[in-house]
PDB file of C-alpha atoms in Angstrom:
ATOM      1  CA  UNK A   1       0.001   0.002  -0.378  1.00 44.00           C
ATOM      2  CA  UNK A   2       1.356   3.590  -1.084  1.00 43.00           C
ATOM      3  CA  UNK A   3       1.926   6.074   1.584  1.00 47.00           C
ATOM      4  CA  UNK A   4      -1.323   8.055   1.750  1.00 47.00           C
ATOM      5  CA  UNK A   5      -2.177  11.833   3.116  1.00 44.00           C
ATOM      6  CA  UNK A   6      -5.631  12.252   4.038  1.00 39.00           C
ATOM      7  CA  UNK A   7      -6.469  15.702   5.292  1.00 39.00           C
ATOM      8  CA  UNK A   8      -4.966  17.574   1.975  1.00 34.00           C
ATOM      9  CA  UNK A   9      -7.322  15.874  -0.184  1.00 32.00           C
ATOM     10  CA  UNK A  10     -10.367  16.652   1.931  1.00 31.00           C
ATOM     11  CA  UNK A  11     -10.109  20.468   2.333  1.00 33.00           C
ATOM     12  CA  UNK A  12     -13.322  21.037   0.417  1.00 33.00           C
ATOM     13  CA  UNK A  13     -15.250  19.010   2.934  1.00 33.00           C
ATOM     14  CA  UNK A  14     -14.144  20.570   6.106  1.00 36.00           C
ATOM     15  CA  UNK A  15     -17.440  23.116   6.206  1.00 38.00           C
ATOM     16  CA  UNK A  16     -19.509  20.354   6.056  1.00 43.00           C
ATOM     17  CA  UNK A  17     -20.778  20.670   9.782  1.00 51.00           C
ATOM     18  CA  UNK A  18     -22.656  17.311  10.725  1.00 72.00           C
ATOM     19  CA  UNK A  19     -20.699  15.222   7.970  1.00 79.00           C
ATOM     20  CA  UNK A  20     -18.326  12.888   9.324  1.00 84.00           C
ATOM     21  CA  UNK A  21     -15.553  11.007   7.746  1.00 89.00           C
ATOM     22  CA  UNK A  22     -13.553   8.077   9.319  1.00 93.00           C
ATOM     23  CA  UNK A  23     -10.820   6.334   8.459  1.00 95.00           C
ATOM     24  CA  UNK A  24     -11.441   2.480   8.731  1.00 96.00           C
ATOM     25  CA  UNK A  25      -8.998   0.060   9.782  1.00 97.00           C
ATOM     26  CA  UNK A  26      -8.189  -3.475  11.633  1.00 96.00           C
ATOM     27  CA  UNK A  27      -5.947  -4.421  14.370  1.00 95.00           C
ATOM     28  CA  UNK A  28      -5.375  -8.088  14.878  1.00 90.00           C
ATOM     29  CA  UNK A  29      -9.114  -9.359  14.211  1.00 88.00           C
ATOM     30  CA  UNK A  30     -11.609  -8.998  11.783  1.00 91.00           C
ATOM     31  CA  UNK A  31     -13.404  -5.884  13.709  1.00 94.00           C
ATOM     32  CA  UNK A  32     -13.253  -2.461  11.899  1.00 95.00           C
ATOM     33  CA  UNK A  33     -12.021   0.674  13.998  1.00 96.00           C
ATOM     34  CA  UNK A  34     -12.643   3.978  13.073  1.00 95.00           C
ATOM     35  CA  UNK A  35     -10.830   7.392  13.948  1.00 92.00           C
ATOM     36  CA  UNK A  36     -12.006  10.735  12.404  1.00 87.00           C
ATOM     37  CA  UNK A  37     -10.221  11.666   9.152  1.00 87.00           C
ATOM     38  CA  UNK A  38      -9.280  15.057  10.234  1.00 81.00           C
ATOM     39  CA  UNK A  39      -7.304  13.941  12.962  1.00 82.00           C
ATOM     40  CA  UNK A  40      -5.200  11.795  10.715  1.00 89.00           C
ATOM     41  CA  UNK A  41      -2.005  13.412   9.050  1.00 88.00           C
ATOM     42  CA  UNK A  42      -1.110  10.325   6.990  1.00 92.00           C
ATOM     43  CA  UNK A  43      -0.733   6.729   6.803  1.00 94.00           C
ATOM     44  CA  UNK A  44       2.582   5.093   6.015  1.00 94.00           C
ATOM     45  CA  UNK A  45       3.896   1.357   6.066  1.00 95.00           C
ATOM     46  CA  UNK A  46       5.941   0.356   9.162  1.00 95.00           C
ATOM     47  CA  UNK A  47       9.182   2.104   9.793  1.00 93.00           C
ATOM     48  CA  UNK A  48      11.988   0.916  12.105  1.00 93.00           C
ATOM     49  CA  UNK A  49      11.582   2.222  15.454  1.00 95.00           C
ATOM     50  CA  UNK A  50      14.034   3.430  18.200  1.00 94.00           C
ATOM     51  CA  UNK A  51      13.480   1.458  21.405  1.00 92.00           C
ATOM     52  CA  UNK A  52      13.832   3.619  24.541  1.00 89.00           C
ATOM     53  CA  UNK A  53      14.644   1.979  27.819  1.00 88.00           C
ATOM     54  CA  UNK A  54      11.941   2.620  30.317  1.00 88.00           C
ATOM     55  CA  UNK A  55       9.275   3.657  28.254  1.00 89.00           C
ATOM     56  CA  UNK A  56       5.405   2.935  28.596  1.00 91.00           C
ATOM     57  CA  UNK A  57       4.593  -0.884  27.548  1.00 91.00           C
ATOM     58  CA  UNK A  58       2.494   0.591  24.878  1.00 93.00           C
ATOM     59  CA  UNK A  59       5.265   2.635  23.161  1.00 94.00           C
ATOM     60  CA  UNK A  60       6.783   0.127  20.830  1.00 94.00           C
ATOM     61  CA  UNK A  61       9.493   2.889  20.082  1.00 94.00           C
ATOM     62  CA  UNK A  62       9.937   6.447  18.494  1.00 94.00           C
ATOM     63  CA  UNK A  63      10.316   7.314  14.751  1.00 93.00           C
ATOM     64  CA  UNK A  64      11.383  10.532  13.364  1.00 92.00           C
ATOM     65  CA  UNK A  65       8.946  11.040  10.364  1.00 86.00           C
ATOM     66  CA  UNK A  66       8.304  14.386   8.356  1.00 80.00           C
ATOM     67  CA  UNK A  67      10.848  15.663  10.788  1.00 85.00           C
ATOM     68  CA  UNK A  68       8.903  15.034  13.894  1.00 89.00           C
ATOM     69  CA  UNK A  69       9.872  12.720  16.532  1.00 92.00           C
ATOM     70  CA  UNK A  70       6.803  10.969  18.262  1.00 93.00           C
ATOM     71  CA  UNK A  71       6.172   8.089  19.662  1.00 94.00           C
ATOM     72  CA  UNK A  72       4.494   5.246  18.124  1.00 95.00           C
ATOM     73  CA  UNK A  73       1.853   2.911  20.261  1.00 95.00           C
ATOM     74  CA  UNK A  74       0.889  -0.475  19.778  1.00 96.00           C
ATOM     75  CA  UNK A  75      -2.863   0.280  19.328  1.00 95.00           C
ATOM     76  CA  UNK A  76      -4.117  -3.387  19.751  1.00 95.00           C
ATOM     77  CA  UNK A  77      -2.479  -3.437  22.965  1.00 93.00           C
ATOM     78  CA  UNK A  78      -3.673   0.060  23.843  1.00 92.00           C
ATOM     79  CA  UNK A  79      -7.386  -0.689  23.657  1.00 92.00           C
ATOM     80  CA  UNK A  80      -7.210  -4.085  25.359  1.00 90.00           C
ATOM     81  CA  UNK A  81      -6.334  -6.518  22.799  1.00 91.00           C
ATOM     82  CA  UNK A  82      -3.230  -8.790  21.790  1.00 93.00           C
ATOM     83  CA  UNK A  83       0.074  -6.917  20.611  1.00 93.00           C
ATOM     84  CA  UNK A  84       0.070  -6.884  17.216  1.00 93.00           C
ATOM     85  CA  UNK A  85       2.166  -9.722  15.512  1.00 91.00           C
ATOM     86  CA  UNK A  86       4.771  -8.864  12.736  1.00 92.00           C
ATOM     87  CA  UNK A  87       4.310  -5.196  13.050  1.00 92.00           C
ATOM     88  CA  UNK A  88       6.803  -4.585  10.405  1.00 92.00           C
ATOM     89  CA  UNK A  89       4.326  -5.793   8.281  1.00 94.00           C
ATOM     90  CA  UNK A  90       1.456  -3.441   9.352  1.00 95.00           C
ATOM     91  CA  UNK A  91       1.069   0.266   8.916  1.00 96.00           C
ATOM     92  CA  UNK A  92       1.695   3.364  10.970  1.00 96.00           C
ATOM     93  CA  UNK A  93      -1.129   6.090  11.470  1.00 95.00           C
ATOM     94  CA  UNK A  94      -0.078   9.420  12.123  1.00 93.00           C
ATOM     95  CA  UNK A  95      -2.185  11.448  14.305  1.00 89.00           C
ATOM     96  CA  UNK A  96      -2.506  15.324  15.728  1.00 82.00           C
ATOM     97  CA  UNK A  97      -4.611  14.951  18.918  1.00 76.00           C
ATOM     98  CA  UNK A  98      -4.396  17.639  21.585  1.00 69.00           C
ATOM     99  CA  UNK A  99      -1.844  19.966  19.829  1.00 74.00           C
ATOM    100  CA  UNK A 100       0.812  16.887  19.850  1.00 81.00           C
ATOM    101  CA  UNK A 101       1.591  14.290  17.304  1.00 87.00           C
ATOM    102  CA  UNK A 102       1.739  10.248  17.654  1.00 90.00           C
ATOM    103  CA  UNK A 103       1.996   7.075  15.617  1.00 94.00           C
ATOM    104  CA  UNK A 104      -0.265   3.941  16.130  1.00 96.00           C
ATOM    105  CA  UNK A 105       0.772   0.643  14.813  1.00 96.00           C
ATOM    106  CA  UNK A 106      -2.362  -0.907  13.129  1.00 97.00           C
ATOM    107  CA  UNK A 107      -2.633  -4.199  10.800  1.00 95.00           C
ATOM    108  CA  UNK A 108      -4.107  -2.695   7.664  1.00 95.00           C
ATOM    109  CA  UNK A 109      -6.451   0.125   6.298  1.00 95.00           C
ATOM    110  CA  UNK A 110      -9.788  -0.784   5.284  1.00 94.00           C
ATOM    111  CA  UNK A 111     -11.545   2.413   3.571  1.00 93.00           C
ATOM    112  CA  UNK A 112     -12.654   5.789   4.073  1.00 93.00           C
ATOM    113  CA  UNK A 113     -16.287   6.113   5.335  1.00 93.00           C
ATOM    114  CA  UNK A 114     -18.410   8.849   4.618  1.00 91.00           C
ATOM    115  CA  UNK A 115     -21.611   9.412   7.100  1.00 89.00           C
ATOM    116  CA  UNK A 116     -23.187  11.845   9.351  1.00 86.00           C
ATOM    117  CA  UNK A 117     -22.776  12.537  13.036  1.00 81.00           C
ATOM    118  CA  UNK A 118     -26.509  11.777  13.586  1.00 81.00           C
ATOM    119  CA  UNK A 119     -25.762   8.103  12.512  1.00 86.00           C
ATOM    120  CA  UNK A 120     -23.292   7.740  14.892  1.00 88.00           C
ATOM    121  CA  UNK A 121     -24.493   6.290  18.236  1.00 88.00           C
ATOM    122  CA  UNK A 122     -23.022   5.898  21.797  1.00 84.00           C
ATOM    123  CA  UNK A 123     -22.021   2.542  22.683  1.00 82.00           C
ATOM    124  CA  UNK A 124     -24.432   0.396  24.728  1.00 79.00           C
ATOM    125  CA  UNK A 125     -24.005   1.129  28.550  1.00 70.00           C
ATOM    126  CA  UNK A 126     -23.389  -2.455  29.113  1.00 59.00           C
ATOM    127  CA  UNK A 127     -19.640  -2.052  27.684  1.00 60.00           C
ATOM    128  CA  UNK A 128     -18.718  -0.142  30.765  1.00 56.00           C
ATOM    129  CA  UNK A 129     -17.235   3.321  31.657  1.00 56.00           C
ATOM    130  CA  UNK A 130     -13.383   1.552  30.684  1.00 56.00           C
ATOM    131  CA  UNK A 131     -14.272   0.789  27.306  1.00 77.00           C
ATOM    132  CA  UNK A 132     -11.963   2.404  24.389  1.00 88.00           C
ATOM    133  CA  UNK A 133     -14.943   2.833  22.381  1.00 89.00           C
ATOM    134  CA  UNK A 134     -16.564   6.275  22.190  1.00 86.00           C
ATOM    135  CA  UNK A 135     -19.300   5.490  19.654  1.00 88.00           C
ATOM    136  CA  UNK A 136     -20.257   3.090  17.097  1.00 92.00           C
ATOM    137  CA  UNK A 137     -21.904   3.149  13.738  1.00 93.00           C
ATOM    138  CA  UNK A 138     -22.908   1.001  10.997  1.00 92.00           C
ATOM    139  CA  UNK A 139     -21.666   0.311   7.189  1.00 89.00           C
ATOM    140  CA  UNK A 140     -24.299  -0.554   4.758  1.00 84.00           C
ATOM    141  CA  UNK A 141     -23.854  -4.218   5.132  1.00 80.00           C
ATOM    142  CA  UNK A 142     -24.703  -3.401   8.989  1.00 84.00           C
ATOM    143  CA  UNK A 143     -21.294  -4.548   9.814  1.00 90.00           C
ATOM    144  CA  UNK A 144     -20.403  -2.512  13.026  1.00 94.00           C
ATOM    145  CA  UNK A 145     -17.730   0.094  13.287  1.00 95.00           C
ATOM    146  CA  UNK A 146     -16.292   0.964  16.704  1.00 94.00           C
ATOM    147  CA  UNK A 147     -14.786   4.377  16.876  1.00 92.00           C
ATOM    148  CA  UNK A 148     -12.001   5.125  19.196  1.00 91.00           C
ATOM    149  CA  UNK A 149     -11.714   7.300  22.021  1.00 86.00           C
ATOM    150  CA  UNK A 150      -8.404   8.268  21.131  1.00 84.00           C
ATOM    151  CA  UNK A 151      -7.889  10.684  23.983  1.00 82.00           C
ATOM    152  CA  UNK A 152      -8.890   7.768  26.204  1.00 85.00           C
ATOM    153  CA  UNK A 153      -5.878   5.768  24.774  1.00 87.00           C
ATOM    154  CA  UNK A 154      -3.740   8.506  25.182  1.00 85.00           C
ATOM    155  CA  UNK A 155      -4.007   9.212  28.722  1.00 83.00           C
ATOM    156  CA  UNK A 156      -2.730   6.027  29.723  1.00 84.00           C
ATOM    157  CA  UNK A 157       0.695   6.822  28.266  1.00 85.00           C
ATOM    158  CA  UNK A 158       0.638  10.955  28.431  1.00 78.00           C
ATOM    159  CA  UNK A 159      -1.770  11.888  31.023  1.00 72.00           C
ATOM    160  CA  UNK A 160      -2.618  15.539  30.441  1.00 71.00           C
ATOM    161  CA  UNK A 161      -2.277  18.072  32.972  1.00 74.00           C
ATOM    162  CA  UNK A 162      -5.069  19.695  34.471  1.00 80.00           C
ATOM    163  CA  UNK A 163      -3.269  22.251  36.461  1.00 84.00           C
ATOM    164  CA  UNK A 164      -4.270  25.747  36.421  1.00 88.00           C
ATOM    165  CA  UNK A 165      -1.711  28.546  36.711  1.00 87.00           C
ATOM    166  CA  UNK A 166      -2.127  30.672  40.085  1.00 82.00           C
ATOM    167  CA  UNK A 167      -3.131  33.464  38.175  1.00 79.00           C
ATOM    168  CA  UNK A 168      -6.322  31.873  37.373  1.00 77.00           C
ATOM    169  CA  UNK A 169      -7.020  29.802  40.243  1.00 73.00           C
ATOM    170  CA  UNK A 170      -8.356  32.896  42.682  1.00 70.00           C
ATOM    171  CA  UNK A 171     -10.857  35.492  42.555  1.00 63.00           C
ATOM    172  CA  UNK A 172     -14.169  33.611  42.167  1.00 73.00           C
ATOM    173  CA  UNK A 173     -16.042  32.401  45.072  1.00 79.00           C
ATOM    174  CA  UNK A 174     -16.759  28.799  45.070  1.00 80.00           C
ATOM    175  CA  UNK A 175     -20.061  27.433  43.885  1.00 80.00           C
ATOM    176  CA  UNK A 176     -20.904  30.868  42.334  1.00 88.00           C
ATOM    177  CA  UNK A 177     -20.912  29.860  38.654  1.00 94.00           C
ATOM    178  CA  UNK A 178     -22.002  26.394  37.000  1.00 95.00           C
ATOM    179  CA  UNK A 179     -21.032  25.365  33.596  1.00 97.00           C
ATOM    180  CA  UNK A 180     -22.561  23.023  31.386  1.00 98.00           C
ATOM    181  CA  UNK A 181     -19.995  20.629  29.987  1.00 97.00           C
ATOM    182  CA  UNK A 182     -20.901  18.460  26.388  1.00 97.00           C
ATOM    183  CA  UNK A 183     -18.250  15.846  25.456  1.00 93.00           C
ATOM    184  CA  UNK A 184     -18.453  12.592  24.399  1.00 88.00           C
ATOM    185  CA  UNK A 185     -15.043  11.392  25.982  1.00 85.00           C
ATOM    186  CA  UNK A 186     -14.824  10.730  29.623  1.00 85.00           C
ATOM    187  CA  UNK A 187     -11.368  11.923  29.698  1.00 85.00           C
ATOM    188  CA  UNK A 188     -12.274  15.212  28.579  1.00 87.00           C
ATOM    189  CA  UNK A 189     -15.303  15.568  30.955  1.00 91.00           C
ATOM    190  CA  UNK A 190     -12.508  14.640  33.618  1.00 90.00           C
ATOM    191  CA  UNK A 191     -10.067  16.955  32.624  1.00 89.00           C
ATOM    192  CA  UNK A 192     -12.373  19.949  32.146  1.00 92.00           C
ATOM    193  CA  UNK A 193     -14.220  18.835  35.482  1.00 93.00           C
ATOM    194  CA  UNK A 194     -10.762  19.344  37.511  1.00 92.00           C
ATOM    195  CA  UNK A 195      -9.386  22.195  35.768  1.00 91.00           C
ATOM    196  CA  UNK A 196     -12.667  24.224  36.616  1.00 92.00           C
ATOM    197  CA  UNK A 197     -12.971  23.215  39.981  1.00 91.00           C
ATOM    198  CA  UNK A 198      -9.402  24.633  40.728  1.00 90.00           C
ATOM    199  CA  UNK A 199     -11.584  28.187  39.680  1.00 90.00           C
ATOM    200  CA  UNK A 200     -14.423  27.388  41.963  1.00 90.00           C
ATOM    201  CA  UNK A 201     -16.423  26.712  39.492  1.00 93.00           C
ATOM    202  CA  UNK A 202     -18.978  23.779  39.236  1.00 94.00           C
ATOM    203  CA  UNK A 203     -19.857  21.587  36.355  1.00 95.00           C
ATOM    204  CA  UNK A 204     -22.860  19.714  34.828  1.00 96.00           C
ATOM    205  CA  UNK A 205     -21.564  17.172  32.310  1.00 97.00           C
ATOM    206  CA  UNK A 206     -23.642  15.441  29.581  1.00 96.00           C
ATOM    207  CA  UNK A 207     -21.817  12.824  26.641  1.00 91.00           C
ATOM    208  CA  UNK A 208     -23.494  14.363  23.219  1.00 91.00           C
ATOM    209  CA  UNK A 209     -25.343  17.355  22.032  1.00 92.00           C
ATOM    210  CA  UNK A 210     -28.860  15.613  22.009  1.00 92.00           C
ATOM    211  CA  UNK A 211     -28.415  15.042  25.716  1.00 94.00           C
ATOM    212  CA  UNK A 212     -27.505  18.675  26.359  1.00 96.00           C
ATOM    213  CA  UNK A 213     -30.468  19.646  24.369  1.00 96.00           C
ATOM    214  CA  UNK A 214     -32.905  17.488  26.059  1.00 96.00           C
ATOM    215  CA  UNK A 215     -31.352  18.703  29.576  1.00 97.00           C
ATOM    216  CA  UNK A 216     -31.766  22.212  28.733  1.00 97.00           C
ATOM    217  CA  UNK A 217     -35.496  21.678  27.297  1.00 96.00           C
ATOM    218  CA  UNK A 218     -36.463  20.081  30.736  1.00 97.00           C
ATOM    219  CA  UNK A 219     -34.867  22.927  32.503  1.00 97.00           C
ATOM    220  CA  UNK A 220     -37.200  25.249  30.510  1.00 96.00           C
ATOM    221  CA  UNK A 221     -40.039  23.415  31.220  1.00 96.00           C
ATOM    222  CA  UNK A 222     -39.524  23.584  34.728  1.00 96.00           C
ATOM    223  CA  UNK A 223     -39.075  27.497  34.267  1.00 96.00           C
ATOM    224  CA  UNK A 224     -35.580  27.710  34.580  1.00 96.00           C
ATOM    225  CA  UNK A 225     -33.706  30.368  32.654  1.00 96.00           C
ATOM    226  CA  UNK A 226     -30.912  28.222  31.322  1.00 97.00           C
ATOM    227  CA  UNK A 227     -28.812  31.364  30.414  1.00 94.00           C
ATOM    228  CA  UNK A 228     -28.864  32.364  33.945  1.00 94.00           C
ATOM    229  CA  UNK A 229     -28.491  29.015  35.266  1.00 96.00           C
ATOM    230  CA  UNK A 230     -25.228  28.188  33.418  1.00 97.00           C
ATOM    231  CA  UNK A 231     -22.380  30.488  33.246  1.00 96.00           C
ATOM    232  CA  UNK A 232     -21.681  28.940  29.788  1.00 97.00           C
ATOM    233  CA  UNK A 233     -21.583  25.980  27.573  1.00 98.00           C
ATOM    234  CA  UNK A 234     -18.156  23.996  26.995  1.00 97.00           C
ATOM    235  CA  UNK A 235     -18.836  21.773  24.132  1.00 96.00           C
ATOM    236  CA  UNK A 236     -16.995  19.382  22.373  1.00 92.00           C
ATOM    237  CA  UNK A 237     -17.280  19.678  18.394  1.00 89.00           C
ATOM    238  CA  UNK A 238     -16.884  16.226  17.143  1.00 85.00           C
ATOM    239  CA  UNK A 239     -19.667  13.585  19.236  1.00 86.00           C
ATOM    240  CA  UNK A 240     -21.958  11.267  18.451  1.00 83.00           C
ATOM    241  CA  UNK A 241     -26.158  11.697  17.492  1.00 82.00           C
ATOM    242  CA  UNK A 242     -25.543  15.608  17.618  1.00 88.00           C
ATOM    243  CA  UNK A 243     -22.349  17.228  17.358  1.00 88.00           C
ATOM    244  CA  UNK A 244     -21.198  20.626  18.643  1.00 91.00           C
ATOM    245  CA  UNK A 245     -22.022  22.243  15.581  1.00 90.00           C
ATOM    246  CA  UNK A 246     -25.777  21.296  15.448  1.00 91.00           C
ATOM    247  CA  UNK A 247     -25.850  21.757  19.349  1.00 94.00           C
ATOM    248  CA  UNK A 248     -24.976  25.425  18.742  1.00 95.00           C
ATOM    249  CA  UNK A 249     -27.268  25.815  15.793  1.00 93.00           C
ATOM    250  CA  UNK A 250     -30.062  24.264  17.626  1.00 94.00           C
ATOM    251  CA  UNK A 251     -29.618  26.756  20.619  1.00 96.00           C
ATOM    252  CA  UNK A 252     -29.485  29.559  18.495  1.00 94.00           C
ATOM    253  CA  UNK A 253     -32.865  29.028  17.052  1.00 94.00           C
ATOM    254  CA  UNK A 254     -34.432  29.308  20.326  1.00 95.00           C
ATOM    255  CA  UNK A 255     -35.029  33.062  21.318  1.00 94.00           C
ATOM    256  CA  UNK A 256     -35.127  32.134  25.115  1.00 94.00           C
ATOM    257  CA  UNK A 257     -31.594  30.799  25.052  1.00 95.00           C
ATOM    258  CA  UNK A 258     -29.971  33.878  22.947  1.00 92.00           C
ATOM    259  CA  UNK A 259     -27.657  35.220  26.003  1.00 93.00           C
ATOM    260  CA  UNK A 260     -26.551  31.487  26.518  1.00 96.00           C
ATOM    261  CA  UNK A 261     -22.607  31.793  25.937  1.00 97.00           C
ATOM    262  CA  UNK A 262     -21.394  28.720  24.037  1.00 97.00           C
ATOM    263  CA  UNK A 263     -17.525  27.843  24.053  1.00 96.00           C
ATOM    264  CA  UNK A 264     -16.807  25.015  21.278  1.00 93.00           C
ATOM    265  CA  UNK A 265     -13.484  23.124  21.827  1.00 89.00           C
ATOM    266  CA  UNK A 266     -12.047  20.475  19.764  1.00 82.00           C
ATOM    267  CA  UNK A 267      -8.614  18.337  19.226  1.00 71.00           C
ATOM    268  CA  UNK A 268      -8.914  19.762  15.319  1.00 66.00           C
ATOM    269  CA  UNK A 269      -7.638  22.865  15.017  1.00 56.00           C
ATOM    270  CA  UNK A 270      -7.506  25.058  11.763  1.00 53.00           C
ATOM    271  CA  UNK A 271      -9.528  27.918   9.945  1.00 50.00           C
ATOM    272  CA  UNK A 272     -12.602  25.507   9.091  1.00 53.00           C
ATOM    273  CA  UNK A 273     -13.311  25.628  12.949  1.00 62.00           C
ATOM    274  CA  UNK A 274     -13.472  29.380  13.254  1.00 70.00           C
ATOM    275  CA  UNK A 275     -15.454  29.597  10.020  1.00 74.00           C
ATOM    276  CA  UNK A 276     -17.911  27.102  11.498  1.00 76.00           C
ATOM    277  CA  UNK A 277     -17.940  28.745  15.080  1.00 78.00           C
ATOM    278  CA  UNK A 278     -19.154  31.906  13.271  1.00 81.00           C
ATOM    279  CA  UNK A 279     -21.493  30.526  11.059  1.00 84.00           C
ATOM    280  CA  UNK A 280     -23.495  28.059  13.525  1.00 88.00           C
ATOM    281  CA  UNK A 281     -23.315  31.242  16.085  1.00 91.00           C
ATOM    282  CA  UNK A 282     -21.056  30.084  18.675  1.00 93.00           C
ATOM    283  CA  UNK A 283     -19.229  32.790  20.832  1.00 94.00           C
ATOM    284  CA  UNK A 284     -15.843  31.305  20.918  1.00 92.00           C
ATOM    285  CA  UNK A 285     -13.384  28.551  19.882  1.00 91.00           C
ATOM    286  CA  UNK A 286     -10.405  27.167  22.075  1.00 89.00           C
ATOM    287  CA  UNK A 287      -8.154  23.785  20.713  1.00 82.00           C
ATOM    288  CA  UNK A 288      -7.897  21.085  23.270  1.00 76.00           C
ATOM    289  CA  UNK A 289      -6.408  21.119  25.435  1.00 67.00           C
ATOM    290  CA  UNK A 290      -4.386  23.468  27.669  1.00 83.00           C
ATOM    291  CA  UNK A 291      -6.156  24.187  31.289  1.00 89.00           C
ATOM    292  CA  UNK A 292      -5.131  27.846  30.968  1.00 90.00           C
ATOM    293  CA  UNK A 293      -6.612  28.628  27.644  1.00 90.00           C
ATOM    294  CA  UNK A 294      -9.596  26.975  29.262  1.00 92.00           C
ATOM    295  CA  UNK A 295      -9.401  29.003  32.683  1.00 92.00           C
ATOM    296  CA  UNK A 296      -8.737  32.298  30.639  1.00 92.00           C
ATOM    297  CA  UNK A 297     -11.860  31.888  28.526  1.00 93.00           C
ATOM    298  CA  UNK A 298     -14.151  31.170  31.635  1.00 93.00           C
ATOM    299  CA  UNK A 299     -12.683  34.078  33.502  1.00 91.00           C
ATOM    300  CA  UNK A 300     -13.237  36.379  30.753  1.00 92.00           C
ATOM    301  CA  UNK A 301     -17.050  35.292  30.346  1.00 94.00           C
ATOM    302  CA  UNK A 302     -17.238  35.802  34.326  1.00 92.00           C
ATOM    303  CA  UNK A 303     -15.965  39.290  34.020  1.00 90.00           C
ATOM    304  CA  UNK A 304     -18.276  39.944  31.311  1.00 90.00           C
ATOM    305  CA  UNK A 305     -21.077  38.610  33.353  1.00 90.00           C
ATOM    306  CA  UNK A 306     -19.939  40.580  36.426  1.00 87.00           C
ATOM    307  CA  UNK A 307     -19.506  43.843  34.440  1.00 84.00           C
ATOM    308  CA  UNK A 308     -23.342  43.557  33.504  1.00 75.00           C
ATOM    309  CA  UNK A 309     -22.522  43.450  29.981  1.00 63.00           C
TER     310      UNK A 309
END
């Protein structure tokens, strides 16, 4: 299989909103897995790795690819399966998540799948909170594709810091403000909660846009002014059933929610994010994930509210 670069050929589709493109691949068995194509820089045949003494067991070595030295992880082992046999016969997916570049060893690439976020469903609850699958979808033949929670995979090796600088951790009365956090990754939800706790800000968390809308509608039916109840919504963009763009569009379509502040964030960077933020009516976008960036955005909103603007 020839080396492939995925992102550049899909530039014209980046403003599709609810459209989702998945890179499908296999590990040691027949099961198909998927990750968002926009997080994939390229797929290359296996490259010789330099092994590091004392490295995490999931890290099979490091490689310098396109001038960047990165860790290469056995993705099969990382999601609880057997280590890849004969990795030299497989491929490396180079991804960018949360401002860093990593490589994942896989057996083979299958195809690119085009679908819509509303056709992506959360995994059954019986899979448990420790599963590495953030969502599932179906091929035309009803074959299940498991969409991996790569943030959870990476958290096993590189625990993202949730520490907020002292400059942002003071000056807010504990419990005075509450935010609604919308994210399908349990790792991301916990990171946001931990960071905002240092600011004295409480969190309500839900797993996708549809659940967020249902919560908002229930509160409104009970007579709650949601824009006063929550300082802001902090929402991921890529989520099953209803993504962050769709959630924002739905909220902006309700006059009662015109003052509800929406901050979108994503592990995907780029101009297309800013364009969609403006088109859907969100107030701000930040790239995952640095605690001080999040803390600064929350403090800016608090100052805005306390100044009566």
